[in-house]
Amino acid sequence: MSSQKLANRVKDLQSSAIRELLKHSKMEGVISLGGGIPNPDLFDTEGLRIAMDRVLTEDGHNAFQYGLSEGDPKLREAICQISAERGIQCTPDDVVITSGSQQSLDIVARAIINPGDVIVVERPTYLAALQVFQLAEAELKSVGTDGEGMIVDELEELVKQTPIKAVYIVPTFGNPGGVTLTDARRQQLVALAARYDFLIFEDDPYSEINFSGETFRTLKSHAQAIGVGEQVIYTSTFSKILAPGARVGWITLPSWLKQQAVILKQATDLHTSSLSQALTRHYLESGRLRPQIALISKAYQQKCDALVSALQNELGDRIRFHRPQGGMFLWATFTEAFNTTEWLKTTLNNGVVYVPGEFFYCDRPDTSTLRLSYSTVSEANLAEAARRLKASLPQ
Amino acid sequence: MSSQKLANRVKDLQSSAIRELLKHSKMEGVISLGGGIPNPDLFDTEGLRIAMDRVLTEDGHNAFQYGLSEGDPKLREAICQISAERGIQCTPDDVVITSGSQQSLDIVARAIINPGDVIVVERPTYLAALQVFQLAEAELKSVGTDGEGMIVDELEELVKQTPIKAVYIVPTFGNPGGVTLTDARRQQLVALAARYDFLIFEDDPYSEINFSGETFRTLKSHAQAIGVGEQVIYTSTFSKILAPGARVGWITLPSWLKQQAVILKQATDLHTSSLSQALTRHYLESGRLRPQIALISKAYQQKCDALVSALQNELGDRIRFHRPQGGMFLWATFTEAFNTTEWLKTTLNNGVVYVPGEFFYCDRPDTSTLRLSYSTVSEANLAEAARRLKASLPQ
């Protein structure tokens, strides 16, 4: 095991300790704001059943046989339709189906990163992305975020000093930060990538879960508009809008990276489950995805509103946060010196858990932060959770 | 991209050229002995339907939700039952569910290989294994095989000279070699691993497809019997006996490697499709697997017999081969100087394809070899294929 792998392992062990603690979230009476998972009560079980029935009736053996490493051509075509709705021009040849976003991260990391390459992430950023970049032995650097997403001016200072390979970013309704990069900053980021010749790795699992109706143009779309589409690697998934257990995501690749990505996909697991791909394709053909997304978005918005109100009522100015405009996460920061990792033991005793913020940093962790997920919690329990957080505060 | 990755890519490009050629196997009238895939006509479609119905009826949301990285505990329990039938003692904690054998290879390679570590493979060996070991930047060495499988004496000479990290082996009904390691050599190999302190990576996708009824004790079982079970990493899959498209395999891990493997599984794709795992579990519970395996084995045996007879009739002493005792592959060698890669163009013109043997070597390729797969071809077409091979021979 290399030293980087070891470092990664240590990091994971830390988060394992937290996972251990979070397991208690399944104890009766504990309200968990920790999990980053979709609400299973909102799964379109009926639609999935109908789709599965069509798989078994219409696809016959194909749903159980080996398939292409790049994925089912018809599903890739359907993904191009979805991409067009997101302002991205692509053909099925540009798309590789993956077994979810996590695999997209792993494949892209293995394809583009040589040991020591600098990858810039947001501060805070998605924990599991840190993990795969470390496995690929990247050198990680971070850029701060505010209510408008990544502070691109800060990135500019960095790229002036240091050549970087790529910026990894969840620009819309981010995890864990819950913030969204403004359109002005999107343009600024893409222009910067063009000027300083780095890649943008755009991870977009949440953009459809939109509370405001305001749409945010993807970085890939911005880049294509100014002729640098080849510098953006885009990934998205059906996990948050359909069914995470099916493990179906995709990467939209620049032409220079396609062959390499397919080779890595093949080496990794030959191809994504034919069954899951067929299920997804039939579901998309059923036309139920748009209403389903509307349903999820509305439900999550109500939950988000409930959490925001409850936090304001109970914690007042002890914490500050940006109201999420979509997605599944609210990121809060204590306005005083605080250690949310330590505090978790107290809140668990009082029957509420969250994820301490420090695990979402590759450097300079802010221990006064925490991630609160509202997707699976009832409005009544969100209110109760806030009361329990308040009761856990040091006086 | 590192030089090793590049080397790997080049290797893959070579085999891509062959794949291109093999695509013609789908041309009307071409008989393909090239594909290494199970016969879809033998899929237990009815049983899979029933199992899927139970998934949708009984598992509810769980089949569509995120799951544990190590896999469904009930499926892991069922795998321990299967393992016991193969002479392997393990608990569900020792098992990690993977998205098929390919992923098992990738995860194990990433877990155990540091750049430069020596991995010993059979000559010939499974192409995709070479690929993942090269991705992990292993130094590959090879040991010859004969009708009794890997020549362990040759391995002994090697390990006396060079410390090695692991031996990768498909001991039973191997791919591509079609041969099976004898029990005496199994004992010899395990004793050698104990003496020289290397790992054995036992890849066992085919052992259930058994023509003779003679069972071959797994290397893991042999190793456990002499107290060195911790030195064997065992992997197997449902791909060849149930449905490859579901992408469900597993690794049975030594205790020292478990945590690392789970971390890598998590980084790779979080977990294997919940849907595929649930389908597999319900299928196993239905009790249909044993009769299904018997059905496949009998059908493949008939096909194998047909191919063996046809080759003997048509090609006589131009080739030699060991009659497979199970599995899906027959490995043949021309008794004269020959280049089967070149020859493929001729045979394609005559309407028959195979995989040239040279792609299954990490070094010293024997270009007079070829892999013939009989699993998907009718007995009549196997006979016709042999006639076409004969017609393609240089006079």
PDB file of N, CA and C in Angstrom, chain A residues 309-382:
ATOM      1  N   SER A 309     -36.768  27.416   9.002  1.00  0.00           N
ATOM      2  CA  SER A 309     -37.561  28.108  10.034  1.00  0.00           C
ATOM      3  C   SER A 309     -37.193  27.617  11.419  1.00  0.00           C
ATOM      4  N   ALA A 310     -37.097  26.308  11.550  1.00  0.00           N
ATOM      5  CA  ALA A 310     -36.825  25.737  12.873  1.00  0.00           C
ATOM      6  C   ALA A 310     -35.451  26.170  13.375  1.00  0.00           C
ATOM      7  N   LEU A 311     -34.467  26.183  12.483  1.00  0.00           N
ATOM      8  CA  LEU A 311     -33.121  26.603  12.898  1.00  0.00           C
ATOM      9  C   LEU A 311     -33.125  28.069  13.305  1.00  0.00           C
ATOM     10  N   GLN A 312     -33.829  28.881  12.505  1.00  0.00           N
ATOM     11  CA  GLN A 312     -33.907  30.309  12.849  1.00  0.00           C
ATOM     12  C   GLN A 312     -34.573  30.506  14.205  1.00  0.00           C
ATOM     13  N   ASN A 313     -35.670  29.764  14.412  1.00  0.00           N
ATOM     14  CA  ASN A 313     -36.389  29.893  15.680  1.00  0.00           C
ATOM     15  C   ASN A 313     -35.556  29.435  16.870  1.00  0.00           C
ATOM     16  N   GLU A 314     -34.920  28.288  16.712  1.00  0.00           N
ATOM     17  CA  GLU A 314     -34.289  27.656  17.874  1.00  0.00           C
ATOM     18  C   GLU A 314     -32.860  28.129  18.099  1.00  0.00           C
ATOM     19  N   LEU A 315     -32.106  28.271  16.993  1.00  0.00           N
ATOM     20  CA  LEU A 315     -30.678  28.571  17.163  1.00  0.00           C
ATOM     21  C   LEU A 315     -30.346  30.040  16.896  1.00  0.00           C
ATOM     22  N   GLY A 316     -31.303  30.728  16.298  1.00  0.00           N
ATOM     23  CA  GLY A 316     -31.134  32.175  16.101  1.00  0.00           C
ATOM     24  C   GLY A 316     -29.766  32.541  15.564  1.00  0.00           C
ATOM     25  N   ASP A 317     -29.074  33.438  16.225  1.00  0.00           N
ATOM     26  CA  ASP A 317     -27.782  33.884  15.687  1.00  0.00           C
ATOM     27  C   ASP A 317     -26.595  33.083  16.226  1.00  0.00           C
ATOM     28  N   ARG A 318     -26.887  31.943  16.841  1.00  0.00           N
ATOM     29  CA  ARG A 318     -25.763  31.062  17.212  1.00  0.00           C
ATOM     30  C   ARG A 318     -25.143  30.433  15.961  1.00  0.00           C
ATOM     31  N   ILE A 319     -25.954  30.275  14.909  1.00  0.00           N
ATOM     32  CA  ILE A 319     -25.410  29.760  13.645  1.00  0.00           C
ATOM     33  C   ILE A 319     -25.800  30.706  12.504  1.00  0.00           C
ATOM     34  N   ARG A 320     -25.035  30.596  11.403  1.00  0.00           N
ATOM     35  CA  ARG A 320     -25.438  31.264  10.172  1.00  0.00           C
ATOM     36  C   ARG A 320     -25.385  30.256   9.026  1.00  0.00           C
ATOM     37  N   PHE A 321     -26.204  30.500   8.019  1.00  0.00           N
ATOM     38  CA  PHE A 321     -26.229  29.598   6.859  1.00  0.00           C
ATOM     39  C   PHE A 321     -26.860  30.306   5.679  1.00  0.00           C
ATOM     40  N   HIS A 322     -26.603  29.762   4.488  1.00  0.00           N
ATOM     41  CA  HIS A 322     -27.275  30.250   3.282  1.00  0.00           C
ATOM     42  C   HIS A 322     -28.455  29.338   3.003  1.00  0.00           C
ATOM     43  N   ARG A 323     -29.623  29.935   2.785  1.00  0.00           N
ATOM     44  CA  ARG A 323     -30.797  29.124   2.494  1.00  0.00           C
ATOM     45  C   ARG A 323     -30.591  28.384   1.166  1.00  0.00           C
ATOM     46  N   PRO A 324     -30.683  27.040   1.194  1.00  0.00           N
ATOM     47  CA  PRO A 324     -30.498  26.290  -0.059  1.00  0.00           C
ATOM     48  C   PRO A 324     -31.564  26.657  -1.088  1.00  0.00           C
ATOM     49  N   GLN A 325     -31.157  26.714  -2.349  1.00  0.00           N
ATOM     50  CA  GLN A 325     -32.107  26.960  -3.439  1.00  0.00           C
ATOM     51  C   GLN A 325     -32.515  25.648  -4.111  1.00  0.00           C
ATOM     52  N   GLY A 326     -31.973  24.562  -3.596  1.00  0.00           N
ATOM     53  CA  GLY A 326     -32.287  23.249  -4.150  1.00  0.00           C
ATOM     54  C   GLY A 326     -31.420  22.208  -3.470  1.00  0.00           C
ATOM     55  N   GLY A 327     -31.564  20.966  -3.900  1.00  0.00           N
ATOM     56  CA  GLY A 327     -30.707  19.907  -3.375  1.00  0.00           C
ATOM     57  C   GLY A 327     -31.187  19.348  -2.052  1.00  0.00           C
ATOM     58  N   MET A 328     -30.248  18.780  -1.298  1.00  0.00           N
ATOM     59  CA  MET A 328     -30.604  18.011  -0.107  1.00  0.00           C
ATOM     60  C   MET A 328     -29.910  18.466   1.164  1.00  0.00           C
ATOM     61  N   PHE A 329     -29.089  19.550   1.059  1.00  0.00           N
ATOM     62  CA  PHE A 329     -28.217  19.863   2.184  1.00  0.00           C
ATOM     63  C   PHE A 329     -28.261  21.322   2.619  1.00  0.00           C
ATOM     64  N   LEU A 330     -28.178  21.501   3.907  1.00  0.00           N
ATOM     65  CA  LEU A 330     -28.003  22.829   4.487  1.00  0.00           C
ATOM     66  C   LEU A 330     -26.690  22.808   5.269  1.00  0.00           C
ATOM     67  N   TRP A 331     -25.870  23.790   5.011  1.00  0.00           N
ATOM     68  CA  TRP A 331     -24.548  23.879   5.628  1.00  0.00           C
ATOM     69  C   TRP A 331     -24.584  25.032   6.614  1.00  0.00           C
ATOM     70  N   ALA A 332     -24.307  24.740   7.857  1.00  0.00           N
ATOM     71  CA  ALA A 332     -24.386  25.780   8.884  1.00  0.00           C
ATOM     72  C   ALA A 332     -23.035  25.958   9.569  1.00  0.00           C
ATOM     73  N   THR A 333     -22.817  27.167  10.032  1.00  0.00           N
ATOM     74  CA  THR A 333     -21.559  27.500  10.716  1.00  0.00           C
ATOM     75  C   THR A 333     -21.898  28.197  12.025  1.00  0.00           C
ATOM     76  N   PHE A 334     -21.300  27.734  13.089  1.00  0.00           N
ATOM     77  CA  PHE A 334     -21.498  28.422  14.363  1.00  0.00           C
ATOM     78  C   PHE A 334     -20.818  29.786  14.324  1.00  0.00           C
ATOM     79  N   THR A 335     -21.462  30.759  14.908  1.00  0.00           N
ATOM     80  CA  THR A 335     -20.901  32.105  14.883  1.00  0.00           C
ATOM     81  C   THR A 335     -19.892  32.317  16.015  1.00  0.00           C
ATOM     82  N   GLU A 336     -19.709  31.252  16.787  1.00  0.00           N
ATOM     83  CA  GLU A 336     -18.713  31.323  17.859  1.00  0.00           C
ATOM     84  C   GLU A 336     -17.717  30.163  17.648  1.00  0.00           C
ATOM     85  N   ALA A 337     -16.632  30.152  18.407  1.00  0.00           N
ATOM     86  CA  ALA A 337     -15.696  29.024  18.327  1.00  0.00           C
ATOM     87  C   ALA A 337     -16.435  27.760  18.750  1.00  0.00           C
ATOM     88  N   PHE A 338     -16.291  26.696  17.946  1.00  0.00           N
ATOM     89  CA  PHE A 338     -17.110  25.525  18.195  1.00  0.00           C
ATOM     90  C   PHE A 338     -16.444  24.309  17.590  1.00  0.00           C
ATOM     91  N   ASN A 339     -16.667  23.137  18.205  1.00  0.00           N
ATOM     92  CA  ASN A 339     -16.199  21.886  17.593  1.00  0.00           C
ATOM     93  C   ASN A 339     -17.388  20.953  17.427  1.00  0.00           C
ATOM     94  N   THR A 340     -17.887  20.870  16.189  1.00  0.00           N
ATOM     95  CA  THR A 340     -19.107  20.092  15.942  1.00  0.00           C
ATOM     96  C   THR A 340     -18.853  18.591  16.016  1.00  0.00           C
ATOM     97  N   THR A 341     -17.590  18.177  15.857  1.00  0.00           N
ATOM     98  CA  THR A 341     -17.280  16.746  15.990  1.00  0.00           C
ATOM     99  C   THR A 341     -17.464  16.317  17.440  1.00  0.00           C
ATOM    100  N   GLU A 342     -16.917  17.128  18.330  1.00  0.00           N
ATOM    101  CA  GLU A 342     -17.096  16.860  19.760  1.00  0.00           C
ATOM    102  C   GLU A 342     -18.570  16.928  20.153  1.00  0.00           C
ATOM    103  N   TRP A 343     -19.227  17.915  19.606  1.00  0.00           N
ATOM    104  CA  TRP A 343     -20.618  18.209  19.997  1.00  0.00           C
ATOM    105  C   TRP A 343     -21.560  17.057  19.624  1.00  0.00           C
ATOM    106  N   LEU A 344     -21.171  16.281  18.614  1.00  0.00           N
ATOM    107  CA  LEU A 344     -22.045  15.215  18.119  1.00  0.00           C
ATOM    108  C   LEU A 344     -22.419  14.230  19.234  1.00  0.00           C
ATOM    109  N   LYS A 345     -21.465  14.002  20.149  1.00  0.00           N
ATOM    110  CA  LYS A 345     -21.776  13.060  21.248  1.00  0.00           C
ATOM    111  C   LYS A 345     -22.929  13.583  22.101  1.00  0.00           C
ATOM    112  N   THR A 346     -22.895  14.891  22.327  1.00  0.00           N
ATOM    113  CA  THR A 346     -23.972  15.512  23.118  1.00  0.00           C
ATOM    114  C   THR A 346     -25.305  15.452  22.375  1.00  0.00           C
ATOM    115  N   THR A 347     -25.270  15.824  21.121  1.00  0.00           N
ATOM    116  CA  THR A 347     -26.532  15.852  20.379  1.00  0.00           C
ATOM    117  C   THR A 347     -27.099  14.441  20.228  1.00  0.00           C
ATOM    118  N   LEU A 348     -26.204  13.456  20.075  1.00  0.00           N
ATOM    119  CA  LEU A 348     -26.683  12.072  19.988  1.00  0.00           C
ATOM    120  C   LEU A 348     -27.418  11.696  21.269  1.00  0.00           C
ATOM    121  N   ASN A 349     -26.844  12.082  22.400  1.00  0.00           N
ATOM    122  CA  ASN A 349     -27.532  11.820  23.675  1.00  0.00           C
ATOM    123  C   ASN A 349     -28.905  12.466  23.708  1.00  0.00           C
ATOM    124  N   ASN A 350     -29.013  13.593  23.034  1.00  0.00           N
ATOM    125  CA  ASN A 350     -30.303  14.292  22.989  1.00  0.00           C
ATOM    126  C   ASN A 350     -31.166  13.860  21.792  1.00  0.00           C
ATOM    127  N   GLY A 351     -30.674  12.868  21.028  1.00  0.00           N
ATOM    128  CA  GLY A 351     -31.529  12.273  20.004  1.00  0.00           C
ATOM    129  C   GLY A 351     -31.515  12.970  18.652  1.00  0.00           C
ATOM    130  N   VAL A 352     -30.370  13.570  18.295  1.00  0.00           N
ATOM    131  CA  VAL A 352     -30.292  14.141  16.945  1.00  0.00           C
ATOM    132  C   VAL A 352     -28.835  14.061  16.446  1.00  0.00           C
ATOM    133  N   VAL A 353     -28.668  13.676  15.177  1.00  0.00           N
ATOM    134  CA  VAL A 353     -27.323  13.614  14.609  1.00  0.00           C
ATOM    135  C   VAL A 353     -27.242  14.351  13.275  1.00  0.00           C
ATOM    136  N   TYR A 354     -26.027  14.712  12.902  1.00  0.00           N
ATOM    137  CA  TYR A 354     -25.707  15.441  11.662  1.00  0.00           C
ATOM    138  C   TYR A 354     -24.310  14.979  11.258  1.00  0.00           C
ATOM    139  N   VAL A 355     -23.744  15.525  10.197  1.00  0.00           N
ATOM    140  CA  VAL A 355     -22.343  15.215   9.882  1.00  0.00           C
ATOM    141  C   VAL A 355     -21.481  16.430  10.213  1.00  0.00           C
ATOM    142  N   PRO A 356     -20.484  16.242  11.076  1.00  0.00           N
ATOM    143  CA  PRO A 356     -19.591  17.345  11.420  1.00  0.00           C
ATOM    144  C   PRO A 356     -18.885  17.850  10.157  1.00  0.00           C
ATOM    145  N   GLY A 357     -18.755  19.151  10.065  1.00  0.00           N
ATOM    146  CA  GLY A 357     -18.231  19.738   8.838  1.00  0.00           C
ATOM    147  C   GLY A 357     -16.784  19.426   8.520  1.00  0.00           C
ATOM    148  N   GLU A 358     -15.987  19.153   9.534  1.00  0.00           N
ATOM    149  CA  GLU A 358     -14.536  19.070   9.282  1.00  0.00           C
ATOM    150  C   GLU A 358     -14.147  17.963   8.306  1.00  0.00           C
ATOM    151  N   PHE A 359     -15.049  16.970   8.134  1.00  0.00           N
ATOM    152  CA  PHE A 359     -14.704  15.863   7.238  1.00  0.00           C
ATOM    153  C   PHE A 359     -14.827  16.226   5.765  1.00  0.00           C
ATOM    154  N   PHE A 360     -15.331  17.415   5.491  1.00  0.00           N
ATOM    155  CA  PHE A 360     -15.517  17.832   4.106  1.00  0.00           C
ATOM    156  C   PHE A 360     -14.398  18.759   3.620  1.00  0.00           C
ATOM    157  N   TYR A 361     -13.284  18.752   4.339  1.00  0.00           N
ATOM    158  CA  TYR A 361     -12.158  19.626   3.975  1.00  0.00           C
ATOM    159  C   TYR A 361     -10.934  18.779   3.661  1.00  0.00           C
ATOM    160  N   CYS A 362     -10.157  19.229   2.684  1.00  0.00           N
ATOM    161  CA  CYS A 362      -8.868  18.562   2.468  1.00  0.00           C
ATOM    162  C   CYS A 362      -7.777  19.293   3.247  1.00  0.00           C
ATOM    163  N   ASP A 363      -8.078  20.500   3.684  1.00  0.00           N
ATOM    164  CA  ASP A 363      -7.115  21.254   4.489  1.00  0.00           C
ATOM    165  C   ASP A 363      -7.890  22.328   5.253  1.00  0.00           C
ATOM    166  N   ARG A 364      -7.259  22.931   6.206  1.00  0.00           N
ATOM    167  CA  ARG A 364      -7.852  24.033   6.979  1.00  0.00           C
ATOM    168  C   ARG A 364      -9.321  23.786   7.353  1.00  0.00           C
ATOM    169  N   PRO A 365      -9.627  22.651   7.996  1.00  0.00           N
ATOM    170  CA  PRO A 365     -11.023  22.370   8.336  1.00  0.00           C
ATOM    171  C   PRO A 365     -11.588  23.413   9.285  1.00  0.00           C
ATOM    172  N   ASP A 366     -12.823  23.763   9.039  1.00  0.00           N
ATOM    173  CA  ASP A 366     -13.529  24.668   9.954  1.00  0.00           C
ATOM    174  C   ASP A 366     -14.400  23.797  10.846  1.00  0.00           C
ATOM    175  N   THR A 367     -13.960  23.633  12.089  1.00  0.00           N
ATOM    176  CA  THR A 367     -14.658  22.705  12.995  1.00  0.00           C
ATOM    177  C   THR A 367     -15.966  23.278  13.528  1.00  0.00           C
ATOM    178  N   SER A 368     -16.259  24.509  13.161  1.00  0.00           N
ATOM    179  CA  SER A 368     -17.520  25.097  13.651  1.00  0.00           C
ATOM    180  C   SER A 368     -18.665  24.873  12.665  1.00  0.00           C
ATOM    181  N   THR A 369     -18.443  24.008  11.668  1.00  0.00           N
ATOM    182  CA  THR A 369     -19.447  23.792  10.626  1.00  0.00           C
ATOM    183  C   THR A 369     -20.127  22.425  10.788  1.00  0.00           C
ATOM    184  N   LEU A 370     -21.304  22.312  10.192  1.00  0.00           N
ATOM    185  CA  LEU A 370     -21.997  21.017  10.178  1.00  0.00           C
ATOM    186  C   LEU A 370     -22.904  20.944   8.954  1.00  0.00           C
ATOM    187  N   ARG A 371     -23.111  19.698   8.486  1.00  0.00           N
ATOM    188  CA  ARG A 371     -24.010  19.495   7.359  1.00  0.00           C
ATOM    189  C   ARG A 371     -25.298  18.869   7.851  1.00  0.00           C
ATOM    190  N   LEU A 372     -26.401  19.502   7.470  1.00  0.00           N
ATOM    191  CA  LEU A 372     -27.723  19.016   7.867  1.00  0.00           C
ATOM    192  C   LEU A 372     -28.477  18.601   6.612  1.00  0.00           C
ATOM    193  N   SER A 373     -28.914  17.358   6.603  1.00  0.00           N
ATOM    194  CA  SER A 373     -29.674  16.862   5.465  1.00  0.00           C
ATOM    195  C   SER A 373     -31.132  16.730   5.875  1.00  0.00           C
ATOM    196  N   TYR A 374     -32.008  17.274   5.040  1.00  0.00           N
ATOM    197  CA  TYR A 374     -33.430  17.284   5.393  1.00  0.00           C
ATOM    198  C   TYR A 374     -34.274  16.317   4.568  1.00  0.00           C
ATOM    199  N   SER A 375     -33.646  15.637   3.607  1.00  0.00           N
ATOM    200  CA  SER A 375     -34.432  14.902   2.613  1.00  0.00           C
ATOM    201  C   SER A 375     -35.303  13.792   3.190  1.00  0.00           C
ATOM    202  N   THR A 376     -34.851  13.144   4.238  1.00  0.00           N
ATOM    203  CA  THR A 376     -35.580  11.966   4.716  1.00  0.00           C
ATOM    204  C   THR A 376     -36.372  12.223   6.001  1.00  0.00           C
ATOM    205  N   VAL A 377     -36.404  13.462   6.457  1.00  0.00           N
ATOM    206  CA  VAL A 377     -36.975  13.752   7.776  1.00  0.00           C
ATOM    207  C   VAL A 377     -38.311  14.481   7.615  1.00  0.00           C
ATOM    208  N   SER A 378     -39.287  14.106   8.417  1.00  0.00           N
ATOM    209  CA  SER A 378     -40.595  14.767   8.356  1.00  0.00           C
ATOM    210  C   SER A 378     -40.474  16.199   8.870  1.00  0.00           C
ATOM    211  N   GLU A 379     -41.419  17.035   8.467  1.00  0.00           N
ATOM    212  CA  GLU A 379     -41.360  18.429   8.919  1.00  0.00           C
ATOM    213  C   GLU A 379     -41.451  18.531  10.441  1.00  0.00           C
ATOM    214  N   ALA A 380     -42.285  17.698  11.023  1.00  0.00           N
ATOM    215  CA  ALA A 380     -42.398  17.702  12.490  1.00  0.00           C
ATOM    216  C   ALA A 380     -41.054  17.330  13.122  1.00  0.00           C
ATOM    217  N   ASN A 381     -40.403  16.336  12.569  1.00  0.00           N
ATOM    218  CA  ASN A 381     -39.120  15.914  13.134  1.00  0.00           C
ATOM    219  C   ASN A 381     -38.011  16.919  12.875  1.00  0.00           C
ATOM    220  N   LEU A 382     -38.106  17.650  11.768  1.00  0.00           N
ATOM    221  CA  LEU A 382     -37.118  18.703  11.537  1.00  0.00           C
ATOM    222  C   LEU A 382     -37.229  19.772  12.623  1.00  0.00           C
TER     223      LEU A 382
END
